Amino acid sequence: MDRFELRHNDFSLDEEQEAISSAARALLRNESPPRVVRAAEPMGYDAHLWTQLRDFGAVSIGVPARSGGAGGSFIDLMLVAEQVGAFTAPVPMISQAVVARLLVETGQPELLAGVLSGERPIALAPDSLDRPQLVPDAALVRDIIGLDRNGLMLLSLSEAPAHAPNQGNTPLAWVEPKGDRRLLVDGERAAQLHAQALTEWRLLMAAALVGLTDSALWSGVEFAKTRETMGVSIGSLQGVSFQLADVAIAVGGARNLVRKAAWMHEHMRGVRPELAAMAFATANRVATEGCYTAVHVQGGLGFTVEADVSLFFLRAKGWGALMGDPAREYEHVGDVLAARGRDDLTCGHTRQPIAVGARE
Amino acid sequence: MDFSPVQLNAQQQSVRDEIVAVLDDLVDDELLDRMHRNGDVSDNEFVRKLAKHRLSLPRWPVERGGRALDETLVRVLENELDRRRAPRDINSNIWGAAEQHGSPELHDEVRPKLLRGEARLCLGYTESESGSDIAGAKLRAVKDGDDWVLNGSKIFTTGAEAADYVFLLTRTDPDAPKHRGLTMFLAPLKTPGVEIQAIRTFGGERTNAVYFTDVRIADRYRLGAVNDGWTVLRGPLDKEHDFGQKSHSLKEPFGMWVIRRSPLEHAFEDALKWAKETVLEDGSRPIDDPVVRTRLGRIATDIEFALCTDGPLGRVAAADVMTAASAELVDLIGPRALLPKGAPGAIERGDIEYAHRFAQGNATYMGTVEVFRQMIAQHVLGLPRPHMGRAK
């Protein structure tokens, strides 16, 4: 395929997308200020906020109306996830949105209804259910979906696993490989669906990390505008302002990359399968570097727990590290490039669908 | 949001087919070798041939002898030029402002030549004293009767040796504030008193220093009002800097950043080919090695990131990514990646070797990335103006 192929390259939001994004932002600005985020620590869960966000549609917009959802798109979820990140909202939005979509695919309406209503949340295990592992949001649930050698399973526990307090203040918990198991999907399709759910998880997390880094950036910018040293604003010093400019560049590019990956996932799935890995690895890098800068320009004050920027810094890694090493994402991109035909030497403009690999 | 392939209608498709046929015919190894030898980004003979097909100044209205290509087809043309590593036709970027601000006499003189591909324009902004601070230009233009007399020099006047006119920034009022004492000209270069000296860059381009000694030009070459040169300059400069460009949808003008990133994309394409087609001692290929795949995946990701970064942000991202990634490609491949085009064992057409050199200039010309970082700090983030050594 042809990297000189002519494609639209439009990152802008349409009216409806703009409305969803700004409504989510308005809701979270009111309901998830730093005070609420801190109050939810160390678990990283606010039941009241979660109810409000679910009512807003943070899970249901990703589910078709015929399956009991609000019938939005994956792109809408991506826009909400960005705002969840921007306000470091202590809610399991990403895992629940992903699991709900997975249950649409597996065809378990009763489980889906429990996730949509919030009455029976379900976590998603990234690794094989045959060994103990840390599962995101598992401290909030009694049911976990994951893979074992039989297929995609629902693991049901008698009680929610104990919270494993962690740097990112998320409801992480150790899940042991014991409890009742129910087969949801078997065969090759099980691994494919699991891989697709992880891809969606990474894409939504990428969006959240972009939102988070953007907020960290503006916290750094506001500090740099008001703080003075030796009679001048530190924001007028290029040693400071250039670092912040680099974060602005990183956030701008990462946001667009995430949008493009989400759009392709929604509308032309399989055409650019490496974009999701690119988006996650980039957002992860940008969050790590950007939040460091946002903390560092605030000097010693940025290092204190009172500084709101600390909320962003600790979650940049605390959220980003939940689904594995970004270098694996780069390797996956390399795998996709390696699998492409000899006449398809491209760094990514192609629209030729490639064989769907193990990842998705 | 839209990333779908552009569907050409039947008429666009036929123009596309014609563009492909014309370029297949015009771009050959002889042309590419000549560009390489001359260190030129453009080529007068090529532009002349392009003009015969009315593909030079492709946006020009039909009644002026142009082709009136829509933005989609202009993009098709750019892509097909890029695919062939063909010379750039830089006239259309410059003529827009000259046409808008030039006198009817100037139009009559220059336009027919441009139409035939018989005139070439170049940019004369930078001076050795002021660098990227182009508003600090000192080249003097003094009114003398109906003429202007020019004295001073420009540097990095790329293409001047092959050009007929220079889009020239001059100082007409040295006492006025910096931005208010400037006047623009489209000055004829083949004029007594103009001396052009070659400067070679390690990027392979030839550029120039141009000296003006009592150069006398008519007032019709002036663009815009006297001392209002900054207004004339802002248009093309903003376009060059991609300011005011919200996204790269097809509705928007073609960004300069695309030109900046293409050498790296060519290089990456070659690296991928190398990784897939080289057979190592043990019979494996480089791409079979997960370390190689991971590094290539990282570079592809960074290229995609740069590609997705808009406007002035994208200017810096493209330059930074090209600098880091081209060096990384050389590291990955080793000494073969240092061999120039045509040498025994060189990787493909030497695009990796070239990109690594080109990247260094790319971070500077048309405004160094630090200028853009400052613009982003002030105009995107709203940070205060920098302190220029006035700190207490």
mmCIF file of N, CA and C in Angstrom, chain A residues 2-13 17 75 218 221 224-225 230 232-233 235-236 238 241-242 244-246 248-250 253-254 256-257 259-260 263 268 272 275 278 282 285 327 330-331 333-335 337-338 340-342 345-347 349 351, chain B residues 1-6 8 72 75-76 79 82-83 247-250 265-266 268-269 272-273 276-277 287 290 293-294 296-298 300-305 307-310 313 316-317 370 373-374 376-377 380-387 391-392:
data_model
loop_
_atom_site.group_PDB
_atom_site.id
_atom_site.type_symbol
_atom_site.label_atom_id
_atom_site.label_comp_id
_atom_site.label_asym_id
_atom_site.label_seq_id
_atom_site.Cartn_x
_atom_site.Cartn_y
_atom_site.Cartn_z
ATOM 1 N N ASP A 2 0.252 2.353 0.019
ATOM 2 C CA ASP A 2 0.895 3.550 -0.470
ATOM 3 C C ASP A 2 0.928 4.628 0.612
ATOM 4 N N ARG A 3 2.119 4.992 1.050
ATOM 5 C CA ARG A 3 2.147 6.012 2.099
ATOM 6 C C ARG A 3 1.883 7.411 1.553
ATOM 7 N N PHE A 4 1.799 7.527 0.241
ATOM 8 C CA PHE A 4 1.457 8.829 -0.339
ATOM 9 C C PHE A 4 -0.031 8.913 -0.660
ATOM 10 N N GLU A 5 -0.745 7.899 -0.202
ATOM 11 C CA GLU A 5 -2.178 7.907 -0.417
ATOM 12 C C GLU A 5 -2.797 9.144 0.225
ATOM 13 N N LEU A 6 -3.804 9.661 -0.420
ATOM 14 C CA LEU A 6 -4.443 10.868 0.083
ATOM 15 C C LEU A 6 -5.532 10.507 1.090
ATOM 16 N N ARG A 7 -5.337 10.978 2.292
ATOM 17 C CA ARG A 7 -6.329 10.743 3.345
ATOM 18 C C ARG A 7 -6.732 12.066 3.951
ATOM 19 N N HIS A 8 -7.952 12.112 4.466
ATOM 20 C CA HIS A 8 -8.317 13.258 5.290
ATOM 21 C C HIS A 8 -7.479 13.195 6.559
ATOM 22 N N ASN A 9 -7.223 14.341 7.099
ATOM 23 C CA ASN A 9 -6.393 14.398 8.294
ATOM 24 C C ASN A 9 -6.987 15.448 9.222
ATOM 25 N N ASP A 10 -8.208 15.171 9.642
ATOM 26 C CA ASP A 10 -8.992 16.175 10.356
ATOM 27 C C ASP A 10 -9.194 15.723 11.799
ATOM 28 N N PHE A 11 -8.550 16.441 12.712
ATOM 29 C CA PHE A 11 -8.582 16.068 14.132
ATOM 30 C C PHE A 11 -9.693 16.782 14.905
ATOM 31 N N SER A 12 -10.443 17.625 14.231
ATOM 32 C CA SER A 12 -11.390 18.475 14.955
ATOM 33 C C SER A 12 -12.605 17.661 15.434
ATOM 34 N N LEU A 13 -13.263 18.179 16.462
ATOM 35 C CA LEU A 13 -14.475 17.538 16.978
ATOM 36 C C LEU A 13 -15.685 18.131 16.266
ATOM 37 N N GLN A 17 -19.651 15.894 19.336
ATOM 38 C CA GLN A 17 -18.468 15.481 20.102
ATOM 39 C C GLN A 17 -18.014 16.605 21.030
ATOM 40 N N ILE A 75 -15.430 6.729 20.091
ATOM 41 C CA ILE A 75 -14.847 8.075 20.111
ATOM 42 C C ILE A 75 -15.430 8.899 21.267
ATOM 43 N N TRP A 218 -1.022 22.884 32.665
ATOM 44 C CA TRP A 218 -1.588 24.199 33.014
ATOM 45 C C TRP A 218 -1.342 24.549 34.470
ATOM 46 N N VAL A 221 2.030 25.956 34.211
ATOM 47 C CA VAL A 221 1.998 27.271 33.549
ATOM 48 C C VAL A 221 1.509 28.345 34.516
ATOM 49 N N ALA A 224 4.195 29.163 36.898
ATOM 50 C CA ALA A 224 5.299 29.902 36.272
ATOM 51 C C ALA A 224 4.924 31.355 35.985
ATOM 52 N N LYS A 225 3.631 31.616 35.798
ATOM 53 C CA LYS A 225 3.200 32.997 35.537
ATOM 54 C C LYS A 225 3.261 33.854 36.794
ATOM 55 N N MET A 230 14.375 36.511 41.682
ATOM 56 C CA MET A 230 15.282 37.637 41.448
ATOM 57 C C MET A 230 14.606 38.751 40.642
ATOM 58 N N VAL A 232 12.073 38.681 38.524
ATOM 59 C CA VAL A 232 11.371 38.417 37.259
ATOM 60 C C VAL A 232 10.477 37.184 37.415
ATOM 61 N N SER A 233 9.443 37.158 36.583
ATOM 62 C CA SER A 233 8.566 35.989 36.557
ATOM 63 C C SER A 233 9.355 34.800 36.010
ATOM 64 N N GLY A 235 8.271 32.388 34.455
ATOM 65 C CA GLY A 235 7.742 32.041 33.134
ATOM 66 C C GLY A 235 8.398 32.818 32.010
ATOM 67 N N SER A 236 9.105 33.898 32.368
ATOM 68 C CA SER A 236 9.802 34.669 31.338
ATOM 69 C C SER A 236 11.203 34.106 31.083
ATOM 70 N N GLN A 238 13.601 31.328 29.710
ATOM 71 C CA GLN A 238 13.427 30.286 28.702
ATOM 72 C C GLN A 238 13.811 28.898 29.216
ATOM 73 N N SER A 241 10.288 28.273 30.447
ATOM 74 C CA SER A 241 9.190 28.332 29.467
ATOM 75 C C SER A 241 9.375 27.316 28.339
ATOM 76 N N PHE A 242 10.632 27.049 27.968
ATOM 77 C CA PHE A 242 10.835 26.085 26.878
ATOM 78 C C PHE A 242 10.455 24.666 27.308
ATOM 79 N N LEU A 244 8.091 23.978 29.381
ATOM 80 C CA LEU A 244 6.623 23.933 29.338
ATOM 81 C C LEU A 244 6.131 23.893 27.885
ATOM 82 N N ALA A 245 6.823 24.620 26.998
ATOM 83 C CA ALA A 245 6.450 24.578 25.577
ATOM 84 C C ALA A 245 6.585 23.156 25.043
ATOM 85 N N ASP A 246 7.619 22.460 25.467
ATOM 86 C CA ASP A 246 7.799 21.073 25.013
ATOM 87 C C ASP A 246 6.656 20.172 25.496
ATOM 88 N N ALA A 248 3.604 21.268 26.004
ATOM 89 C CA ALA A 248 2.456 21.649 25.169
ATOM 90 C C ALA A 248 2.518 20.936 23.818
ATOM 91 N N ILE A 249 3.714 20.857 23.250
ATOM 92 C CA ILE A 249 3.894 20.164 21.966
ATOM 93 C C ILE A 249 3.533 18.685 22.127
ATOM 94 N N ALA A 250 4.037 18.090 23.200
ATOM 95 C CA ALA A 250 3.817 16.660 23.431
ATOM 96 C C ALA A 250 2.332 16.358 23.626
ATOM 97 N N GLY A 253 0.371 16.808 20.237
ATOM 98 C CA GLY A 253 0.581 15.699 19.308
ATOM 99 C C GLY A 253 -0.047 14.410 19.805
ATOM 100 N N ALA A 254 0.105 14.146 21.104
ATOM 101 C CA ALA A 254 -0.442 12.901 21.664
ATOM 102 C C ALA A 254 -1.962 12.899 21.592
ATOM 103 N N ASN A 256 -3.882 14.354 19.398
ATOM 104 C CA ASN A 256 -4.299 14.074 18.019
ATOM 105 C C ASN A 256 -4.050 12.618 17.632
ATOM 106 N N LEU A 257 -2.932 12.092 18.096
ATOM 107 C CA LEU A 257 -2.630 10.687 17.786
ATOM 108 C C LEU A 257 -3.682 9.755 18.404
ATOM 109 N N ARG A 259 -6.770 10.576 19.101
ATOM 110 C CA ARG A 259 -8.013 10.758 18.333
ATOM 111 C C ARG A 259 -7.983 9.955 17.037
ATOM 112 N N LYS A 260 -6.866 10.023 16.366
ATOM 113 C CA LYS A 260 -6.754 9.296 15.096
ATOM 114 C C LYS A 260 -6.886 7.785 15.330
ATOM 115 N N TRP A 263 -10.455 6.950 16.144
ATOM 116 C CA TRP A 263 -11.298 7.049 14.929
ATOM 117 C C TRP A 263 -11.106 5.812 14.055
ATOM 118 N N MET A 268 -12.541 2.170 10.899
ATOM 119 C CA MET A 268 -11.800 1.368 9.927
ATOM 120 C C MET A 268 -10.891 0.392 10.673
ATOM 121 N N ARG A 272 -5.242 0.279 10.437
ATOM 122 C CA ARG A 272 -3.977 0.731 11.034
ATOM 123 C C ARG A 272 -3.894 0.146 12.436
ATOM 124 N N LEU A 275 -1.860 1.720 15.366
ATOM 125 C CA LEU A 275 -2.093 3.064 15.909
ATOM 126 C C LEU A 275 -2.427 3.046 17.398
ATOM 127 N N MET A 278 0.719 2.729 19.237
ATOM 128 C CA MET A 278 1.433 4.007 19.121
ATOM 129 C C MET A 278 0.840 5.054 20.069
ATOM 130 N N THR A 282 2.847 6.535 23.268
ATOM 131 C CA THR A 282 3.137 7.972 23.220
ATOM 132 C C THR A 282 2.517 8.697 24.412
ATOM 133 N N ARG A 285 4.541 8.022 27.482
ATOM 134 C CA ARG A 285 5.801 8.784 27.480
ATOM 135 C C ARG A 285 5.534 10.251 27.813
ATOM 136 N N ALA A 327 7.368 -0.335 26.037
ATOM 137 C CA ALA A 327 8.315 -0.881 25.047
ATOM 138 C C ALA A 327 7.696 -2.073 24.309
ATOM 139 N N TYR A 330 5.891 -0.681 21.468
ATOM 140 C CA TYR A 330 6.780 -0.403 20.334
ATOM 141 C C TYR A 330 7.103 -1.697 19.588
ATOM 142 N N GLU A 331 7.326 -2.754 20.356
ATOM 143 C CA GLU A 331 7.618 -4.031 19.713
ATOM 144 C C GLU A 331 6.423 -4.480 18.869
ATOM 145 N N VAL A 333 4.252 -2.549 17.423
ATOM 146 C CA VAL A 333 4.279 -1.747 16.187
ATOM 147 C C VAL A 333 5.269 -2.370 15.211
ATOM 148 N N GLY A 334 6.442 -2.750 15.733
ATOM 149 C CA GLY A 334 7.445 -3.405 14.893
ATOM 150 C C GLY A 334 6.929 -4.706 14.293
ATOM 151 N N ASP A 335 6.151 -5.447 15.076
ATOM 152 C CA ASP A 335 5.565 -6.700 14.569
ATOM 153 C C ASP A 335 4.632 -6.417 13.389
ATOM 154 N N LEU A 337 4.716 -3.819 11.407
ATOM 155 C CA LEU A 337 5.527 -3.410 10.252
ATOM 156 C C LEU A 337 6.186 -4.625 9.607
ATOM 157 N N ALA A 338 6.663 -5.552 10.453
ATOM 158 C CA ALA A 338 7.346 -6.736 9.932
ATOM 159 C C ALA A 338 6.402 -7.619 9.135
ATOM 160 N N ARG A 340 3.891 -6.706 7.348
ATOM 161 C CA ARG A 340 3.392 -6.128 6.099
ATOM 162 C C ARG A 340 4.203 -6.630 4.920
ATOM 163 N N GLY A 341 3.560 -6.678 3.761
ATOM 164 C CA GLY A 341 4.199 -7.211 2.562
ATOM 165 C C GLY A 341 5.379 -6.378 2.113
ATOM 166 N N ARG A 342 6.135 -6.955 1.238
ATOM 167 C CA ARG A 342 7.346 -6.334 0.752
ATOM 168 C C ARG A 342 7.083 -5.009 0.029
ATOM 169 N N LEU A 345 6.197 -1.053 2.333
ATOM 170 C CA LEU A 345 7.202 -0.513 3.245
ATOM 171 C C LEU A 345 6.772 0.875 3.626
ATOM 172 N N THR A 346 6.127 0.956 4.737
ATOM 173 C CA THR A 346 5.592 2.255 5.081
ATOM 174 C C THR A 346 5.680 2.455 6.577
ATOM 175 N N CYS A 347 5.725 3.711 6.959
ATOM 176 C CA CYS A 347 5.721 3.978 8.379
ATOM 177 C C CYS A 347 4.316 4.309 8.801
ATOM 178 N N HIS A 349 1.031 5.022 6.605
ATOM 179 C CA HIS A 349 -0.114 5.680 5.990
ATOM 180 C C HIS A 349 -1.012 4.683 5.292
ATOM 181 N N ARG A 351 -3.630 1.885 4.089
ATOM 182 C CA ARG A 351 -4.992 1.531 4.487
ATOM 183 C C ARG A 351 -5.253 0.057 4.224
ATOM 184 N N MET B 1 -13.629 14.977 13.120
ATOM 185 C CA MET B 1 -12.604 13.956 12.911
ATOM 186 C C MET B 1 -12.891 13.198 11.628
ATOM 187 N N ASP B 2 -11.889 13.058 10.830
ATOM 188 C CA ASP B 2 -12.064 12.259 9.620
ATOM 189 C C ASP B 2 -10.674 11.849 9.122
ATOM 190 N N PHE B 3 -10.477 10.563 8.987
ATOM 191 C CA PHE B 3 -9.190 10.060 8.493
ATOM 192 C C PHE B 3 -9.416 9.080 7.346
ATOM 193 N N SER B 4 -10.535 9.251 6.699
ATOM 194 C CA SER B 4 -10.862 8.324 5.615
ATOM 195 C C SER B 4 -10.063 8.668 4.365
ATOM 196 N N PRO B 5 -9.898 7.711 3.485
ATOM 197 C CA PRO B 5 -9.229 8.011 2.217
ATOM 198 C C PRO B 5 -10.062 9.016 1.427
ATOM 199 N N VAL B 6 -9.370 9.902 0.728
ATOM 200 C CA VAL B 6 -10.068 10.899 -0.087
ATOM 201 C C VAL B 6 -10.522 10.240 -1.385
ATOM 202 N N LEU B 8 -11.532 10.628 -5.034
ATOM 203 C CA LEU B 8 -11.475 11.610 -6.121
ATOM 204 C C LEU B 8 -12.668 11.385 -7.042
ATOM 205 N N THR B 72 -7.364 19.568 -3.022
ATOM 206 C CA THR B 72 -7.159 18.114 -3.075
ATOM 207 C C THR B 72 -6.130 17.768 -4.149
ATOM 208 N N ARG B 75 -2.684 18.768 -3.305
ATOM 209 C CA ARG B 75 -2.102 17.786 -2.398
ATOM 210 C C ARG B 75 -1.654 16.532 -3.162
ATOM 211 N N VAL B 76 -2.447 16.149 -4.140
ATOM 212 C CA VAL B 76 -2.054 15.017 -4.981
ATOM 213 C C VAL B 76 -0.721 15.333 -5.665
ATOM 214 N N ASN B 79 2.121 15.182 -3.174
ATOM 215 C CA ASN B 79 2.427 13.793 -2.825
ATOM 216 C C ASN B 79 3.211 13.100 -3.925
ATOM 217 N N ASP B 82 6.683 14.369 -3.979
ATOM 218 C CA ASP B 82 7.411 13.842 -2.825
ATOM 219 C C ASP B 82 7.795 12.381 -3.043
ATOM 220 N N ARG B 83 6.874 11.615 -3.576
ATOM 221 C CA ARG B 83 7.125 10.192 -3.832
ATOM 222 C C ARG B 83 8.365 10.006 -4.704
ATOM 223 N N SER B 247 -5.911 22.619 11.587
ATOM 224 C CA SER B 247 -5.700 21.194 11.377
ATOM 225 C C SER B 247 -5.244 20.997 9.945
ATOM 226 N N HIS B 248 -4.806 19.798 9.685
ATOM 227 C CA HIS B 248 -4.319 19.525 8.342
ATOM 228 C C HIS B 248 -5.375 18.851 7.492
ATOM 229 N N SER B 249 -6.615 19.171 7.762
ATOM 230 C CA SER B 249 -7.652 18.649 6.883
ATOM 231 C C SER B 249 -7.429 19.244 5.499
ATOM 232 N N LEU B 250 -8.040 18.653 4.536
ATOM 233 C CA LEU B 250 -7.793 19.096 3.160
ATOM 234 C C LEU B 250 -8.296 20.502 2.900
ATOM 235 N N GLU B 265 10.780 10.196 6.463
ATOM 236 C CA GLU B 265 9.914 9.096 6.027
ATOM 237 C C GLU B 265 10.581 8.272 4.935
ATOM 238 N N HIS B 266 11.273 8.964 4.019
ATOM 239 C CA HIS B 266 12.033 8.220 3.007
ATOM 240 C C HIS B 266 13.082 7.339 3.686
ATOM 241 N N PHE B 268 13.107 6.188 6.733
ATOM 242 C CA PHE B 268 12.505 5.079 7.483
ATOM 243 C C PHE B 268 12.087 3.947 6.544
ATOM 244 N N GLU B 269 11.560 4.327 5.414
ATOM 245 C CA GLU B 269 11.161 3.334 4.417
ATOM 246 C C GLU B 269 12.374 2.479 4.016
ATOM 247 N N LEU B 272 13.363 0.084 6.858
ATOM 248 C CA LEU B 272 12.461 -1.060 6.943
ATOM 249 C C LEU B 272 12.792 -2.083 5.854
ATOM 250 N N LYS B 273 13.109 -1.568 4.688
ATOM 251 C CA LYS B 273 13.469 -2.448 3.583
ATOM 252 C C LYS B 273 14.768 -3.200 3.940
ATOM 253 N N LYS B 276 14.102 -5.938 6.411
ATOM 254 C CA LYS B 276 13.365 -7.088 5.882
ATOM 255 C C LYS B 276 14.160 -7.874 4.848
ATOM 256 N N GLU B 277 15.076 -7.216 4.172
ATOM 257 C CA GLU B 277 15.704 -7.873 3.028
ATOM 258 C C GLU B 277 17.153 -8.277 3.253
ATOM 259 N N ILE B 287 14.964 -7.801 10.905
ATOM 260 C CA ILE B 287 13.593 -7.627 11.410
ATOM 261 C C ILE B 287 13.149 -8.794 12.295
ATOM 262 N N PRO B 290 13.840 -9.071 17.932
ATOM 263 C CA PRO B 290 12.886 -8.193 18.631
ATOM 264 C C PRO B 290 13.467 -6.833 19.003
ATOM 265 N N ARG B 293 12.966 -4.815 15.922
ATOM 266 C CA ARG B 293 11.542 -4.509 15.742
ATOM 267 C C ARG B 293 11.084 -3.438 16.733
ATOM 268 N N THR B 294 11.560 -3.544 17.969
ATOM 269 C CA THR B 294 11.167 -2.563 18.987
ATOM 270 C C THR B 294 11.686 -1.170 18.632
ATOM 271 N N LEU B 296 12.507 -0.032 15.604
ATOM 272 C CA LEU B 296 11.780 0.467 14.436
ATOM 273 C C LEU B 296 10.363 0.887 14.820
ATOM 274 N N GLY B 297 9.765 0.108 15.733
ATOM 275 C CA GLY B 297 8.413 0.448 16.202
ATOM 276 C C GLY B 297 8.402 1.779 16.930
ATOM 277 N N ARG B 298 9.440 2.025 17.703
ATOM 278 C CA ARG B 298 9.547 3.296 18.419
ATOM 279 C C ARG B 298 9.695 4.463 17.432
ATOM 280 N N ALA B 300 8.789 4.515 14.245
ATOM 281 C CA ALA B 300 7.524 4.675 13.512
ATOM 282 C C ALA B 300 6.502 5.423 14.366
ATOM 283 N N THR B 301 6.509 5.130 15.663
ATOM 284 C CA THR B 301 5.586 5.802 16.583
ATOM 285 C C THR B 301 5.901 7.290 16.669
ATOM 286 N N ASP B 302 7.183 7.610 16.779
ATOM 287 C CA ASP B 302 7.563 9.019 16.876
ATOM 288 C C ASP B 302 7.260 9.773 15.580
ATOM 289 N N ILE B 303 7.416 9.106 14.458
ATOM 290 C CA ILE B 303 7.056 9.743 13.179
ATOM 291 C C ILE B 303 5.551 10.011 13.136
ATOM 292 N N GLU B 304 4.789 9.029 13.567
ATOM 293 C CA GLU B 304 3.329 9.212 13.589
ATOM 294 C C GLU B 304 2.956 10.352 14.536
ATOM 295 N N PHE B 305 3.630 10.413 15.669
ATOM 296 C CA PHE B 305 3.401 11.510 16.625
ATOM 297 C C PHE B 305 3.663 12.864 15.958
ATOM 298 N N LEU B 307 3.660 13.542 12.832
ATOM 299 C CA LEU B 307 2.667 13.705 11.770
ATOM 300 C C LEU B 307 1.348 14.228 12.314
ATOM 301 N N CYS B 308 1.042 13.856 13.545
ATOM 302 C CA CYS B 308 -0.231 14.239 14.161
ATOM 303 C C CYS B 308 -0.141 15.593 14.868
ATOM 304 N N THR B 309 1.037 16.177 14.951
ATOM 305 C CA THR B 309 1.202 17.406 15.728
ATOM 306 C C THR B 309 0.988 18.611 14.816
ATOM 307 N N ASP B 310 0.081 19.483 15.218
ATOM 308 C CA ASP B 310 -0.399 20.583 14.370
ATOM 309 C C ASP B 310 0.485 21.821 14.395
ATOM 310 N N LEU B 313 3.373 23.789 16.772
ATOM 311 C CA LEU B 313 3.781 22.660 17.616
ATOM 312 C C LEU B 313 4.429 21.585 16.739
ATOM 313 N N VAL B 316 8.150 22.115 15.622
ATOM 314 C CA VAL B 316 9.173 21.669 16.567
ATOM 315 C C VAL B 316 9.199 20.140 16.629
ATOM 316 N N ALA B 317 8.010 19.529 16.695
ATOM 317 C CA ALA B 317 7.956 18.066 16.813
ATOM 318 C C ALA B 317 8.645 17.409 15.614
ATOM 319 N N GLU B 370 13.925 27.160 18.469
ATOM 320 C CA GLU B 370 13.808 27.961 19.687
ATOM 321 C C GLU B 370 12.862 29.146 19.473
ATOM 322 N N ARG B 373 9.567 27.621 19.981
ATOM 323 C CA ARG B 373 9.288 27.341 21.396
ATOM 324 C C ARG B 373 8.885 28.631 22.114
ATOM 325 N N GLN B 374 9.535 29.725 21.763
ATOM 326 C CA GLN B 374 9.183 30.999 22.385
ATOM 327 C C GLN B 374 7.764 31.413 21.984
ATOM 328 N N ILE B 376 5.341 29.461 21.163
ATOM 329 C CA ILE B 376 4.406 28.567 21.857
ATOM 330 C C ILE B 376 4.273 28.999 23.315
ATOM 331 N N ALA B 377 5.406 29.311 23.942
ATOM 332 C CA ALA B 377 5.374 29.736 25.344
ATOM 333 C C ALA B 377 4.500 30.988 25.505
ATOM 334 N N VAL B 380 0.667 30.289 22.950
ATOM 335 C CA VAL B 380 -0.182 29.132 23.274
ATOM 336 C C VAL B 380 -0.379 29.052 24.790
ATOM 337 N N LEU B 381 0.706 29.230 25.542
ATOM 338 C CA LEU B 381 0.618 29.082 26.996
ATOM 339 C C LEU B 381 0.385 30.408 27.721
ATOM 340 N N GLY B 382 0.593 31.519 27.025
ATOM 341 C CA GLY B 382 0.368 32.815 27.658
ATOM 342 C C GLY B 382 1.414 33.193 28.684
ATOM 343 N N LEU B 383 2.610 32.631 28.552
ATOM 344 C CA LEU B 383 3.687 32.998 29.473
ATOM 345 C C LEU B 383 4.246 34.364 29.091
ATOM 346 N N PRO B 384 4.861 35.055 30.060
ATOM 347 C CA PRO B 384 5.365 36.403 29.765
ATOM 348 C C PRO B 384 6.498 36.394 28.741
ATOM 349 N N ARG B 385 6.704 37.562 28.124
ATOM 350 C CA ARG B 385 7.821 37.708 27.190
ATOM 351 C C ARG B 385 9.131 37.384 27.911
ATOM 352 N N PRO B 386 10.114 36.916 27.159
ATOM 353 C CA PRO B 386 11.374 36.547 27.824
ATOM 354 C C PRO B 386 12.141 37.776 28.306
ATOM 355 N N HIS B 387 12.929 37.565 29.317
ATOM 356 C CA HIS B 387 13.811 38.633 29.770
ATOM 357 C C HIS B 387 15.104 38.581 29.004
ATOM 358 N N ALA B 391 17.182 41.326 33.731
ATOM 359 C CA ALA B 391 16.815 40.871 35.077
ATOM 360 C C ALA B 391 17.625 41.607 36.123
ATOM 361 N N LYS B 392 16.967 41.932 37.220
ATOM 362 C CA LYS B 392 17.658 42.603 38.310
ATOM 363 C C LYS B 392 18.599 41.651 39.015
#
